[in-house]
């Protein structure tokens, strides 16, 4: 449970205005296309921003290029008949406390995940001494990276690792490809050292993507509306879309930096060098889910349990077992492996899962695999990646995404949070911060900035 009257009042207020007729009216764009704030992107960050702008009584246009809201938080119920998160699939405490409270206020069932993962070595569960060695290896790697980052030594995380012994590959996989969507050679020590602890997890019974969609209820969203350019003028900003021109005094850009790097949205007369560098250096890596049916629970797993598997001659494997208590399991892949699978043929994910499970648990388990569904976030045209992580030497550049540009433009998204990057709560809080900055541009007194 979340305690503290300040948080409870804030959560109750947020839940109230998101569903109110006033909030809906403020999001109805007049024929002139003139609003106080244009919000580009209806993922978690854009939704949070719209709620806060509406709470301040200002008009806004929340536009989204896709046919749905949620961005990289997306819950699918069609593939297996149960809620399955294809992107973000859990919340991490303590950073997610406020967002989890909003979800509960909206009537959603959020529950704690298993506190510890299980470790398998060559098809057998590890012994107590092996567990201890594994955990110690991961902690040793994290301490080395953290010490370098805290000392301002901004370099590739792989360069500061000591000899990690037999569990070195698994530790590097967990911290790099799984945690950052990149190999540790592409991860900034400073960026990683600033990430908040993410040990305790919360799941949502209907899915994290469904949670984000729920919090968007009551907010008019213009779907299938693609912004092509943002142009600053003397007294405002113009946003050109495939459905017409929007004008405002401020714009919140809540899209991944990968889209800006690819030139999907032109900004005129151009961004300052500081923000251009951040777009080039805070890049999205590859991280995907390969979901599959494994009936009969042959791995003897608890619902939502994480299994880490290390097999001689094979790269480490991480499984999210029995999603929501179902027969659906998810192989988590990241970094170079995820990119190779995403770039492969339609059966690349299924081939990987069957090969990996056979190597780890034998033919009797692998032959029980049923339907397989995989994501390819690096190939999704409205994402071009899974989550952001700063390249070596660029750990301080996220700060550029928290600054106001030309007294008109503010950024939002998981890439725009310095300690909760790569998470839905980070995106949410960045949206609240961006809304506070936009309201200050409008002259709203006392517009608070979220952390």
Coordinates of N, CA, C and O in Angstrom, one line a residue, residues 137-146 148 153-162 164 167-193 281 285-286 315-316 334-337 387 389-393 421:
X137 N 28.2 -12.2 -8.4 CA 28.8 -11.8 -9.7 C 28.0 -10.6 -10.3 O 28.6 -9.6 -10.7
X138 N 26.7 -10.7 -10.3 CA 25.9 -9.6 -10.8 C 26.2 -8.3 -10.0 O 26.4 -7.2 -10.5
X139 N 26.2 -8.4 -8.6 CA 26.4 -7.3 -7.8 C 27.8 -6.7 -8.0 O 28.0 -5.5 -8.0
X140 N 28.8 -7.6 -8.2 CA 30.2 -7.1 -8.4 C 30.2 -6.3 -9.7 O 30.9 -5.2 -9.8
X141 N 29.6 -6.8 -10.7 CA 29.5 -6.0 -12.0 C 28.8 -4.7 -11.8 O 29.3 -3.6 -12.3
X142 N 27.7 -4.7 -11.1 CA 26.9 -3.4 -10.9 C 27.8 -2.4 -10.1 O 27.8 -1.2 -10.4
X143 N 28.5 -2.9 -9.1 CA 29.3 -2.0 -8.3 C 30.4 -1.4 -9.1 O 30.7 -0.2 -9.0
X144 N 31.0 -2.2 -10.0 CA 32.1 -1.6 -10.8 C 31.6 -0.6 -11.8 O 32.2 0.5 -11.9
X145 N 30.5 -0.8 -12.4 CA 29.9 0.2 -13.3 C 29.5 1.4 -12.5 O 29.7 2.5 -12.9
X146 N 28.8 1.2 -11.4 CA 28.3 2.3 -10.6 C 29.5 3.2 -10.0 O 29.4 4.4 -10.0
X148 N 32.4 3.6 -11.4 CA 33.0 4.4 -12.5 C 32.0 5.6 -12.8 O 32.5 6.7 -13.0
X153 N 33.6 8.8 -14.6 CA 34.3 8.2 -15.7 C 33.3 7.6 -16.7 O 32.8 6.5 -16.6
X154 N 32.9 8.5 -17.7 CA 31.9 8.1 -18.6 C 32.5 7.4 -19.8 O 33.0 7.9 -20.7
X155 N 32.3 6.1 -19.8 CA 32.9 5.2 -20.8 C 32.0 4.0 -21.0 O 31.0 3.8 -20.3
X156 N 32.4 3.1 -21.9 CA 31.7 1.9 -22.1 C 31.7 1.0 -20.8 O 32.7 0.8 -20.2
X157 N 30.5 0.6 -20.4 CA 30.4 -0.2 -19.1 C 31.2 -1.5 -19.2 O 31.7 -1.9 -18.2
X158 N 31.4 -2.0 -20.4 CA 32.1 -3.3 -20.5 C 33.6 -3.1 -20.1 O 34.3 -4.0 -19.7
X159 N 34.1 -1.8 -20.3 CA 35.5 -1.6 -20.0 C 35.9 -1.6 -18.6 O 37.1 -1.7 -18.2
X160 N 34.9 -1.4 -17.7 CA 35.2 -1.3 -16.2 C 35.0 -2.6 -15.5 O 35.2 -2.6 -14.3
X161 N 34.5 -3.6 -16.2 CA 34.2 -4.8 -15.5 C 35.4 -5.6 -15.1 O 36.4 -5.7 -15.9
X162 N 35.5 -6.1 -13.9 CA 36.6 -7.0 -13.5 C 36.4 -8.4 -14.1 O 35.4 -8.7 -14.8
X164 N 34.8 -11.6 -14.1 CA 33.6 -12.0 -13.4 C 33.4 -13.5 -13.3 O 32.5 -14.0 -12.7
X167 N 30.1 -16.9 -14.2 CA 28.8 -16.2 -14.4 C 28.9 -14.9 -15.1 O 27.9 -14.1 -15.1
X168 N 30.0 -14.6 -15.6 CA 30.2 -13.3 -16.2 C 29.3 -13.0 -17.4 O 28.8 -11.9 -17.6
X169 N 29.1 -14.0 -18.3 CA 28.3 -13.8 -19.4 C 26.8 -13.6 -19.0 O 26.2 -12.7 -19.6
X170 N 26.4 -14.3 -18.0 CA 25.0 -14.1 -17.6 C 24.8 -12.8 -16.9 O 23.8 -12.1 -17.2
X171 N 25.8 -12.3 -16.1 CA 25.7 -11.0 -15.5 C 25.7 -9.9 -16.5 O 24.9 -8.9 -16.5
X172 N 26.6 -10.0 -17.5 CA 26.6 -9.0 -18.6 C 25.3 -9.0 -19.4 O 24.9 -7.9 -19.8
X173 N 24.7 -10.1 -19.6 CA 23.5 -10.2 -20.3 C 22.3 -9.5 -19.5 O 21.6 -8.7 -20.1
X174 N 22.3 -9.8 -18.2 CA 21.2 -9.2 -17.4 C 21.3 -7.7 -17.4 O 20.3 -6.9 -17.4
X175 N 22.5 -7.2 -17.2 CA 22.7 -5.7 -17.0 C 22.6 -5.0 -18.4 O 22.1 -3.9 -18.5
X176 N 23.2 -5.6 -19.4 CA 23.3 -4.9 -20.7 C 22.1 -5.2 -21.6 O 21.1 -4.4 -21.6
X177 N 22.1 -6.3 -22.4 CA 21.0 -6.5 -23.3 C 19.6 -6.6 -22.7 O 18.6 -6.0 -23.2
X178 N 19.5 -7.2 -21.5 CA 18.2 -7.3 -20.9 C 17.8 -6.0 -20.2 O 16.6 -5.6 -20.3
X179 N 18.7 -5.3 -19.5 CA 18.3 -4.1 -18.8 C 18.4 -2.8 -19.6 O 17.6 -1.9 -19.3
X180 N 19.3 -2.8 -20.6 CA 19.5 -1.6 -21.3 C 19.2 -1.7 -22.8 O 19.4 -0.7 -23.6
X181 N 18.9 -2.9 -23.3 CA 18.6 -3.2 -24.7 C 19.9 -3.0 -25.6 O 19.7 -2.9 -26.8
X182 N 21.0 -3.0 -25.0 CA 22.3 -2.9 -25.7 C 23.4 -3.8 -25.0 O 23.3 -4.0 -23.8
X183 N 24.4 -4.1 -25.8 CA 25.5 -4.7 -25.2 C 26.2 -3.7 -24.4 O 26.2 -2.5 -24.6
X184 N 27.0 -4.2 -23.4 CA 27.6 -3.3 -22.4 C 28.7 -2.4 -23.1 O 29.1 -1.4 -22.6
X185 N 29.2 -2.8 -24.3 CA 30.1 -2.0 -25.0 C 29.4 -0.7 -25.5 O 30.1 0.3 -25.8
X186 N 28.1 -0.7 -25.5 CA 27.4 0.5 -26.0 C 26.6 1.3 -24.9 O 25.8 2.1 -25.2
X187 N 27.0 1.0 -23.7 CA 26.2 1.5 -22.5 C 27.2 2.5 -21.8 O 28.3 2.1 -21.4
X188 N 26.7 3.7 -21.5 CA 27.4 4.7 -20.7 C 27.4 4.3 -19.2 O 26.3 4.0 -18.6
X189 N 28.6 4.3 -18.6 CA 28.6 4.0 -17.2 C 27.9 5.1 -16.3 O 27.2 4.7 -15.4
X190 N 27.9 6.3 -16.8 CA 27.3 7.4 -16.0 C 25.7 7.2 -16.1 O 25.0 7.3 -15.1
X191 N 25.2 6.9 -17.3 CA 23.8 6.8 -17.5 C 23.3 5.6 -16.6 O 22.3 5.7 -15.9
X192 N 24.0 4.5 -16.7 CA 23.6 3.3 -16.0 C 23.7 3.5 -14.4 O 22.9 3.0 -13.7
X193 N 24.7 4.2 -14.0 CA 24.9 4.4 -12.6 C 23.8 5.3 -12.0 O 23.5 5.2 -10.8
X281 N 22.9 10.7 -29.4 CA 23.6 9.9 -28.4 C 22.7 9.2 -27.4 O 23.2 8.2 -26.8
X285 N 17.8 1.0 -28.1 CA 18.3 -0.3 -28.4 C 17.2 -1.3 -28.7 O 16.0 -1.0 -28.7
X286 N 17.6 -2.5 -28.9 CA 16.7 -3.6 -29.3 C 16.4 -4.5 -28.1 O 17.3 -5.0 -27.5
X315 N 24.1 -18.8 -25.3 CA 24.0 -17.5 -24.7 C 23.0 -17.6 -23.6 O 22.0 -18.4 -23.7
X316 N 23.1 -16.8 -22.5 CA 22.1 -16.8 -21.4 C 20.7 -16.6 -21.9 O 20.4 -15.9 -22.9
X334 N 17.5 -9.2 -25.9 CA 17.9 -7.9 -26.1 C 19.3 -7.8 -26.8 O 19.9 -8.7 -27.0
X335 N 19.6 -6.5 -27.1 CA 20.9 -6.3 -27.8 C 21.0 -6.9 -29.1 O 20.1 -6.9 -29.9
X336 N 22.2 -7.4 -29.4 CA 22.5 -7.9 -30.8 C 21.6 -9.1 -31.1 O 21.2 -9.2 -32.2
X337 N 21.4 -9.9 -30.1 CA 20.5 -11.1 -30.4 C 19.1 -10.7 -30.8 O 18.5 -11.2 -31.7
X387 N 13.9 0.8 -25.9 CA 14.1 1.7 -24.8 C 15.4 2.4 -25.0 O 16.3 1.9 -25.7
X389 N 19.1 4.2 -24.0 CA 20.2 4.1 -23.2 C 21.4 5.0 -23.8 O 21.6 4.9 -25.0
X390 N 22.0 5.8 -23.0 CA 23.1 6.7 -23.5 C 24.3 5.9 -24.0 O 24.7 4.9 -23.3
X391 N 24.8 6.3 -25.1 CA 26.1 5.7 -25.6 C 27.2 6.2 -24.7 O 27.1 7.2 -24.0
X392 N 28.3 5.5 -24.6 CA 29.5 5.9 -23.8 C 29.9 7.3 -24.1 O 29.9 7.7 -25.2
X393 N 30.2 8.0 -23.0 CA 30.6 9.4 -23.1 C 29.4 10.4 -23.1 O 29.6 11.6 -23.2
X421 N 14.7 6.2 -16.8 CA 14.7 6.0 -18.2 C 14.4 4.5 -18.5 O 14.8 3.6 -17.7

